[in-house]
CSV table of C-alpha atoms and ligand atoms in Angstrom, one decimal:
chain,number,residue,atom,x,y,z
A,16,MET,CA,13.3,159.4,-33.2
A,17,ASP,CA,13.7,163.1,-32.2
A,18,THR,CA,15.6,162.6,-28.9
A,19,ASN,CA,14.0,165.5,-27.2
A,20,TYR,CA,10.8,164.4,-27.9
A,21,ARG,CA,11.7,160.9,-26.4
A,22,SER,CA,12.9,162.2,-23.3
A,23,PHE,CA,10.0,164.5,-23.0
A,24,PHE,CA,8.0,161.5,-22.0
A,25,GLU,CA,10.7,160.4,-20.0
A,26,THR,CA,10.8,163.5,-17.7
A,27,LEU,CA,7.0,163.9,-17.6
A,28,GLY,CA,7.9,162.0,-14.1
A,29,LEU,CA,5.5,158.6,-15.0
A,30,PRO,CA,7.7,156.0,-13.7
A,31,ARG,CA,6.0,153.3,-15.3
A,32,LEU,CA,5.3,154.6,-18.9
A,33,GLN,CA,7.3,152.6,-21.3
A,34,VAL,CA,8.4,154.7,-24.1
A,35,HIS,CA,8.7,152.3,-27.0
A,36,HIS,CA,10.6,152.6,-30.3
A,37,PRO,CA,8.6,155.3,-32.7
A,38,ILE,CA,6.9,154.4,-35.9
A,39,ASN,CA,8.7,156.9,-38.0
A,40,HIS,CA,7.7,158.0,-41.5
A,41,PHE,CA,10.4,157.4,-44.0
A,42,ASP,CA,13.4,159.6,-44.2
A,43,PHE,CA,14.0,160.8,-47.8
A,44,THR,CA,17.0,162.6,-46.5
A,45,ARG,CA,19.6,159.8,-46.1
A,46,PRO,CA,21.0,158.5,-49.4
A,47,GLY,CA,23.1,155.2,-50.2
A,48,ARG,CA,21.2,152.7,-47.9
A,49,ILE,CA,19.9,149.1,-48.1
A,50,ILE,CA,17.0,148.7,-46.1
A,51,LEU,CA,15.9,145.1,-45.3
A,52,VAL,CA,12.3,144.7,-44.2
A,53,VAL,CA,11.9,141.2,-43.2
A,54,GLY,CA,9.0,138.9,-41.8
A,55,PRO,CA,6.8,136.1,-42.7
A,56,MET,CA,3.4,135.9,-44.9
A,57,GLY,CA,0.9,138.3,-43.5
A,58,SER,CA,3.3,140.4,-41.4
A,59,GLY,CA,2.8,143.6,-43.5
A,60,LYS,CA,5.7,143.9,-45.7
A,61,THR,CA,3.7,145.2,-48.5
A,62,GLY,CA,1.9,147.5,-46.1
A,63,PHE,CA,5.1,148.9,-45.3
A,64,ALA,CA,6.0,149.5,-48.7
A,65,ALA,CA,2.6,151.4,-49.3
A,66,GLN,CA,3.4,153.7,-46.4
A,67,ILE,CA,6.6,154.7,-48.1
A,68,TRP,CA,4.4,155.5,-51.2
A,69,ARG,CA,2.3,157.6,-49.2
A,70,ASP,CA,4.9,159.4,-47.4
A,71,SER,CA,6.6,160.2,-50.6
A,72,ARG,CA,3.4,161.8,-51.8
A,73,ILE,CA,3.5,164.5,-48.9
A,74,ALA,CA,7.2,164.8,-49.2
A,75,LEU,CA,6.9,165.8,-53.1
A,76,GLN,CA,4.5,168.7,-51.9
A,77,LYS,CA,7.2,170.3,-50.3
A,78,ASP,CA,8.8,173.5,-52.0
A,79,ASP,CA,12.0,173.1,-54.1
A,80,SER,CA,14.3,174.1,-51.0
A,81,VAL,CA,14.2,170.7,-49.5
A,82,ASP,CA,15.8,169.3,-53.0
A,83,ARG,CA,19.3,169.8,-51.5
A,84,TRP,CA,18.4,167.2,-48.9
A,85,THR,CA,16.9,164.7,-51.1
A,86,CYS,CA,18.6,164.7,-54.3
A,87,THR,CA,21.6,162.6,-55.2
A,88,ASN,CA,23.3,162.3,-58.6
A,89,GLY,CA,20.4,163.5,-60.4
A,90,ALA,CA,17.7,161.4,-58.6
A,91,ASP,CA,15.4,162.4,-55.9
A,92,LEU,CA,14.7,160.0,-53.1
A,93,ARG,CA,11.1,161.1,-52.9
A,94,ASN,CA,10.7,159.7,-56.4
A,95,VAL,CA,9.7,156.0,-55.4
A,96,PHE,CA,9.5,153.2,-57.7
A,97,PHE,CA,8.0,149.5,-57.1
A,98,ILE,CA,9.6,146.4,-58.6
A,99,ARG,CA,8.0,143.1,-58.3
A,100,SER,CA,8.5,139.7,-59.9
A,101,ARG,CA,6.8,138.8,-62.9
A,102,LEU,CA,5.5,135.6,-61.7
A,103,ASP,CA,3.7,137.6,-58.7
A,104,LYS,CA,1.5,139.2,-61.7
A,105,ARG,CA,-0.8,136.5,-61.5
A,106,ARG,CA,-1.3,136.6,-57.6
A,107,PHE,CA,-3.0,140.0,-57.9
A,108,THR,CA,-5.2,139.5,-60.7
A,109,GLU,CA,-8.2,141.1,-59.4
A,110,TYR,CA,-6.3,144.6,-59.1
A,111,PRO,CA,-5.6,146.8,-61.8
A,112,ALA,CA,-1.9,146.4,-63.2
A,113,ASP,CA,-0.4,149.6,-61.7
A,114,ALA,CA,-1.7,148.8,-58.0
A,115,LEU,CA,0.2,148.1,-55.1
A,116,ALA,CA,-2.0,145.5,-53.4
A,117,TYR,CA,-1.5,144.4,-49.7
A,118,ARG,CA,-3.8,142.8,-47.0
A,119,GLY,CA,-6.4,145.4,-46.4
A,120,GLY,CA,-6.0,147.5,-49.2
A,121,TYR,CA,-3.9,149.0,-52.3
A,122,GLU,CA,-2.2,152.2,-53.9
A,123,ILE,CA,-2.4,153.2,-57.2
A,124,VAL,CA,1.3,154.1,-58.4
A,125,GLY,CA,0.7,154.8,-61.9
A,126,LYS,CA,3.9,154.3,-64.0
A,127,ALA,CA,6.0,153.6,-61.0
A,128,ILE,CA,5.7,150.0,-60.9
A,129,ALA,CA,7.4,147.2,-63.1
A,130,ASN,CA,7.5,143.4,-63.3
A,131,ILE,CA,11.1,141.7,-63.6
A,132,ASP,CA,12.5,138.3,-63.8
A,133,SER,CA,16.1,139.0,-63.1
A,134,SER,CA,19.0,141.2,-62.1
A,135,PHE,CA,19.7,142.3,-65.5
A,136,GLU,CA,16.0,143.6,-66.1
A,137,LEU,CA,16.3,145.4,-62.9
A,138,GLU,CA,19.3,147.2,-64.2
A,139,ALA,CA,17.6,148.2,-67.3
A,140,VAL,CA,14.8,149.5,-65.2
A,141,ILE,CA,16.6,151.7,-63.1
A,142,GLU,CA,18.7,153.0,-66.0
A,143,ASP,CA,15.5,154.3,-67.8
A,144,HIS,CA,14.5,156.1,-64.8
A,145,PRO,CA,17.6,158.3,-63.8
A,146,ASP,CA,15.3,160.7,-61.5
A,147,VAL,CA,13.9,157.8,-59.3
A,148,GLY,CA,15.9,157.7,-55.8
A,149,THR,CA,14.1,155.1,-53.8
A,150,TRP,CA,13.5,151.7,-55.3
A,151,VAL,CA,11.2,149.2,-53.4
A,152,ILE,CA,11.9,145.4,-54.6
A,153,ASP,CA,9.5,143.1,-53.3
A,154,GLU,CA,10.5,139.4,-52.4
A,155,ALA,CA,14.5,140.5,-53.5
A,156,SER,CA,15.5,137.0,-52.2
A,157,PHE,CA,13.7,135.1,-54.9
A,158,TYR,CA,16.2,136.4,-57.5
A,159,ASP,CA,19.5,135.4,-58.8
A,160,GLU,CA,22.4,136.3,-56.4
A,161,ARG,CA,23.8,138.7,-58.5
A,162,ILE,CA,21.0,141.2,-57.3
A,163,ALA,CA,22.9,141.8,-54.1
A,164,TYR,CA,25.7,143.5,-56.0
A,165,VAL,CA,23.8,145.3,-58.7
A,166,ILE,CA,22.5,147.0,-55.9
A,167,ARG,CA,25.2,147.5,-53.9
A,168,ARG,CA,26.9,149.2,-56.9
A,169,LEU,CA,23.9,151.5,-57.1
A,170,VAL,CA,24.0,152.4,-53.6
A,171,VAL,CA,27.9,153.2,-53.7
A,172,GLU,CA,28.1,155.1,-57.3
A,173,ARG,CA,24.7,156.9,-57.2
A,174,GLY,CA,23.7,157.1,-53.4
A,175,LEU,CA,20.1,155.4,-54.6
A,176,VAL,CA,18.1,153.9,-51.7
A,177,PHE,CA,16.9,150.3,-51.9
A,178,VAL,CA,13.9,148.9,-49.6
A,179,LEU,CA,13.8,145.2,-49.7
A,180,PRO,CA,10.7,143.7,-48.3
A,181,THR,CA,11.3,139.6,-48.2
A,182,LEU,CA,11.3,136.6,-46.5
A,183,ILE,CA,14.6,135.7,-45.0
A,184,LEU,CA,13.6,132.2,-43.5
A,185,ASN,CA,12.6,129.3,-45.5
A,186,PHE,CA,10.2,126.6,-44.1
A,187,ARG,CA,13.1,125.0,-42.5
A,188,ASN,CA,13.7,128.0,-40.3
A,189,ALA,CA,16.7,128.2,-42.2
A,190,LEU,CA,18.1,131.5,-44.4
A,191,PHE,CA,15.8,131.4,-47.6
A,192,ASN,CA,19.0,130.9,-50.0
A,193,ALA,CA,22.4,132.3,-51.0
A,194,THR,CA,20.9,135.2,-52.4
A,195,THR,CA,19.3,136.0,-48.8
A,196,SER,CA,22.5,135.7,-47.0
A,197,LEU,CA,24.5,138.2,-49.5
A,198,LEU,CA,21.7,141.0,-49.2
A,199,LEU,CA,22.1,140.5,-45.3
A,200,GLU,CA,25.7,141.0,-46.0
A,201,VAL,CA,25.2,143.9,-48.0
A,202,ALA,CA,22.2,145.8,-45.8
A,203,ARG,CA,22.6,148.7,-43.6
A,204,ASP,CA,18.9,148.9,-41.9
A,205,VAL,CA,16.8,146.0,-41.0
A,206,PHE,CA,13.0,146.3,-40.1
A,207,PRO,CA,11.9,142.9,-38.8
A,208,LEU,CA,8.1,142.6,-38.8
A,209,THR,CA,5.9,139.8,-37.4
A,210,ALA,CA,2.4,138.3,-37.6
A,211,TYR,CA,0.1,136.5,-35.1
A,212,CYS,CA,0.8,132.9,-35.3
A,213,GLU,CA,-2.1,131.5,-37.2
A,214,HIS,CA,-2.8,128.5,-34.9
A,215,PRO,CA,-6.2,128.6,-33.6
A,216,ALA,CA,-5.2,128.6,-30.2
A,217,CYS,CA,-2.2,130.9,-30.0
A,218,LEU,CA,-1.9,134.7,-30.2
A,219,THR,CA,1.8,134.8,-30.2
A,220,ASP,CA,3.8,137.2,-32.3
A,221,SER,CA,5.5,135.0,-35.0
A,222,SER,CA,8.0,134.9,-37.6
A,223,TYR,CA,8.3,131.5,-38.8
A,224,THR,CA,6.8,129.9,-42.2
A,225,TYR,CA,5.1,126.6,-41.8
A,226,ARG,CA,4.5,124.4,-44.9
A,227,TYR,CA,2.0,121.8,-44.5
A,228,TYR,CA,-0.1,119.6,-47.0
A,229,LEU,CA,-3.8,118.8,-46.9
A,230,VAL,CA,-4.6,115.1,-47.1
A,231,ASP,CA,-8.0,113.9,-47.0
A,232,GLY,CA,-8.7,117.2,-45.1
A,233,GLU,CA,-6.4,116.4,-42.4
A,234,GLU,CA,-3.1,118.7,-41.8
A,235,CYS,CA,0.3,117.1,-42.6
A,236,PRO,CA,3.3,118.9,-42.0
A,237,ALA,CA,6.4,118.7,-44.7
A,238,LEU,CA,9.1,116.7,-43.6
A,239,TYR,CA,12.5,118.3,-43.4
A,240,PHE,CA,13.5,117.0,-46.7
A,241,ASP,CA,10.9,118.4,-48.6
A,242,PRO,CA,11.9,120.1,-51.8
A,243,LEU,CA,13.3,123.5,-50.7
A,244,ILE,CA,11.6,125.4,-53.8
A,245,ILE,CA,8.0,124.5,-54.9
A,246,VAL,CA,6.9,127.3,-57.2
A,247,GLY,CA,3.2,128.3,-56.9
A,248,GLY,CA,2.5,128.2,-53.3
A,249,ASP,CA,-0.3,130.9,-52.9
A,250,GLN,CA,-3.8,129.4,-53.3
A,251,LYS,CA,-5.1,126.9,-50.9
A,252,HIS,CA,-4.3,123.3,-52.0
A,253,ALA,CA,-6.0,120.4,-50.9
A,254,ASP,CA,-4.4,117.8,-53.3
A,255,GLY,CA,-1.6,116.6,-51.0
A,256,ARG,CA,1.0,117.1,-53.7
A,257,ARG,CA,1.3,121.2,-53.4
A,258,PRO,CA,2.0,122.8,-50.0
A,259,ASN,CA,0.3,125.4,-48.2
A,260,TYR,CA,1.9,127.8,-46.1
A,261,GLY,CA,1.1,129.6,-42.5
A,262,THR,CA,3.1,131.7,-40.4
A,263,ARG,CA,3.6,130.1,-37.0
A,264,CYS,CA,5.5,130.5,-33.7
A,265,GLY,CA,8.3,128.1,-32.3
A,266,ASP,CA,5.7,126.2,-30.5
A,267,HIS,CA,3.3,125.5,-33.4
A,268,HIS,CA,5.8,124.9,-36.0
A,269,VAL,CA,6.2,121.5,-36.8
A,270,LEU,CA,8.9,120.2,-38.8
A,271,PRO,CA,9.5,116.4,-38.6
A,272,GLY,CA,12.1,114.1,-39.6
A,273,LYS,CA,15.3,116.6,-39.4
A,274,ASP,CA,17.2,113.9,-37.4
A,275,TYR,CA,16.4,111.3,-39.9
A,276,THR,CA,17.5,113.5,-42.5
A,277,TYR,CA,21.0,113.7,-41.2
A,278,LEU,CA,21.2,110.3,-39.4
A,279,VAL,CA,19.2,108.1,-42.1
A,280,LEU,CA,18.7,109.7,-45.4
A,281,LYS,CA,21.7,111.7,-46.3
A,282,PRO,CA,24.0,108.8,-45.3
A,283,LEU,CA,22.1,106.4,-47.4
A,284,GLY,CA,22.7,109.2,-50.4
A,285,GLU,CA,26.5,109.0,-49.4
A,286,GLN,CA,26.6,105.4,-49.5
A,287,ALA,CA,24.7,105.4,-53.0
A,288,ALA,CA,27.4,108.1,-54.0
A,289,ALA,CA,30.0,105.5,-53.4
A,290,GLY,CA,28.7,102.9,-55.6
A,291,GLU,CA,26.3,101.0,-53.1
A,292,PRO,CA,22.9,102.4,-53.8
A,293,ALA,CA,20.9,99.0,-52.8
A,294,ASP,CA,20.0,100.1,-49.2
A,295,LEU,CA,18.5,103.7,-50.6
A,296,THR,CA,16.8,101.9,-53.0
A,297,ARG,CA,15.3,99.9,-50.4
A,298,GLU,CA,14.0,102.7,-48.1
A,299,LEU,CA,12.8,104.5,-51.1
A,300,LYS,CA,10.8,101.3,-52.0
A,301,LEU,CA,9.4,101.4,-48.5
A,302,LEU,CA,8.6,105.2,-48.5
A,303,ARG,CA,6.5,104.5,-51.8
A,304,ASP,CA,4.8,101.3,-50.5
A,305,GLU,CA,4.7,101.1,-46.9
A,306,ALA,CA,5.9,104.2,-45.3
A,307,SER,CA,5.1,102.9,-41.9
A,308,ARG,CA,7.8,100.2,-42.0
A,309,SER,CA,10.6,102.5,-43.8
A,310,ARG,CA,13.4,103.8,-41.4
A,311,LEU,CA,11.4,107.1,-41.5
A,312,GLY,CA,8.1,105.6,-40.3
A,313,LEU,CA,10.0,103.6,-37.7
A,314,TRP,CA,11.6,106.8,-36.5
A,315,LEU,CA,8.5,108.6,-36.1
A,316,ALA,CA,6.8,105.8,-34.5
A,317,GLU,CA,9.7,105.8,-31.8
A,318,HIS,CA,10.2,109.3,-31.5
A,319,ASN,CA,6.8,110.8,-32.1
A,320,ALA,CA,4.7,108.3,-29.9
A,321,GLY,CA,2.8,110.8,-27.8
A,322,ASP,CA,-1.0,111.8,-28.1
A,323,ASP,CA,-0.1,115.5,-28.0
A,324,GLU,CA,-0.6,117.8,-31.3
A,325,GLN,CA,3.1,117.8,-32.0
A,326,ASN,CA,3.7,114.1,-31.9
A,327,ARG,CA,0.1,113.6,-33.8
A,328,LEU,CA,0.9,115.7,-36.6
A,329,SER,CA,4.7,114.8,-37.1
A,330,ARG,CA,3.2,111.1,-37.5
A,331,ASN,CA,0.9,112.7,-40.0
A,332,ALA,CA,3.8,113.7,-42.2
A,333,LEU,CA,3.8,110.1,-43.4
A,334,ARG,CA,0.5,110.6,-45.2
A,335,VAL,CA,2.2,113.0,-47.8
A,336,PRO,CA,2.0,111.4,-51.1
A,337,CYS,CA,5.2,111.3,-53.2
A,338,LEU,CA,7.7,110.7,-50.1
A,339,ALA,CA,10.4,108.5,-52.1
A,340,GLU,CA,10.0,111.3,-55.1
A,341,ARG,CA,10.6,113.9,-52.4
A,342,ALA,CA,13.7,112.5,-50.7
A,343,LEU,CA,15.3,112.0,-54.4
A,344,VAL,CA,15.1,115.7,-55.0
A,345,TYR,CA,16.9,116.5,-51.8
A,346,LEU,CA,19.5,114.2,-52.4
A,347,PHE,CA,19.8,115.0,-56.1
A,348,ALA,CA,19.0,118.6,-56.6
A,349,GLU,CA,20.3,119.9,-53.0
A,350,GLN,CA,23.0,117.8,-51.7
A,351,ASN,CA,24.2,116.7,-55.2
A,352,LEU,CA,24.8,112.9,-53.8
A,353,ILE,CA,23.2,111.0,-56.7
A,354,SER,CA,24.1,111.1,-60.3
A,355,GLU,CA,21.3,111.9,-62.9
A,356,LEU,CA,22.1,108.1,-64.1
A,357,LEU,CA,21.3,106.6,-60.9
A,358,LEU,CA,18.2,108.8,-60.5
A,359,ARG,CA,17.0,107.7,-63.9
A,360,GLU,CA,17.6,104.0,-62.7
A,361,ILE,CA,15.9,104.4,-59.7
A,362,VAL,CA,13.0,106.2,-61.1
A,363,LEU,CA,12.6,103.5,-63.6
A,364,ASP,CA,13.1,100.6,-61.2
A,365,LEU,CA,10.5,102.0,-58.4
A,366,ASP,CA,8.3,103.2,-61.2
A,367,LEU,CA,8.1,106.7,-59.6
A,368,ASP,CA,5.9,109.7,-60.2
A,369,VAL,CA,7.8,111.4,-63.0
A,370,ASP,CA,5.4,114.2,-63.4
A,371,PHE,CA,5.9,115.3,-59.7
A,372,LEU,CA,9.7,114.9,-60.3
A,373,THR,CA,9.9,116.9,-63.5
A,374,GLN,CA,8.1,119.6,-61.8
A,375,ARG,CA,10.0,119.7,-58.4
A,376,LEU,CA,13.7,119.3,-60.3
A,377,ALA,CA,12.6,122.4,-62.6
A,378,ASP,CA,11.6,124.3,-59.5
A,379,ASN,CA,15.0,123.6,-57.7
A,380,ARG,CA,16.8,124.8,-61.0
A,381,ARG,CA,18.1,120.9,-61.6
A,382,PRO,CA,15.8,120.3,-64.4
A,383,VAL,CA,15.8,116.7,-65.9
A,384,ARG,CA,13.7,115.3,-68.6
A,385,PHE,CA,12.7,111.6,-68.0
A,386,THR,CA,11.0,110.8,-71.4
L,418,ZN,ZN1,1.5,129.9,-31.7
């Protein structure tokens, strides 16, 4: 912000007037930047991107003399282009293909939008549009790690500007993935956005992603060891197998089973990795047949016995279907603790849900065929 403008308010002599950070229009005169726009679902990340588009419409109407501030190596930063994932195309079927849709509206951006699957396709699209200086990549964390270096190279070599509206935390409140941490390393500016907590009794600003299931209409939070990635979580699902997401503040973000995962489940996986799978198999069998008697069930009964909402919801986590399958996906795909051979033995031995496992293992890039 213009410091004169700011000090104007500060010198008005109104002692209790608090001057907040300004909400600026996009700066098309500073090349070579990577700008992260981070926040949970519903925080207005795409709305932020749409504002950059509207700002560019105004900036492009200026006369040719501004070129010297906005051009870099043949590209004009006022030319804005949007990149989104091919998977996302399905999300916006009610809008035209050239629309940038966000909650509350959309912008028609014509040819300035493309759908890609990988960092290689990103490079190809950028090469095809040498005059574009500002690239907005929706959910950059969802791509391969290579994308961070593709972006950094183009920033260094050509002075392009990248705006990356993305989730950076997963449902466990940890950095979303390896791509996220690389993007944080290469970025220069961060705009954090928040959303209202979706809990009906709360108006706090929040930034956590809450994953839960609906079982017989009841809210059941995902356990800590739930599969990290579950593809296709946009619509509301009431079948208990596919998750729902909400944005919650710290007080209303329920994530049961973290202690259990590290105190019990992972050590059982390590024991199995060392050739002693009997205890793990016993726990998985209980998770399948009688979860309340499993070590997870006993843990929750002991540590979440209270009548308040947090404890009641934590106990509900036991009602989510396929608990044994979820534990196996965690140990196999995420922790690399059990071999594919042992996985197959346990699945056969306990007659686990092969459809569920096939899908979740593919989501987490460790596909296994059971038939
Ligand atoms: Zn809240």
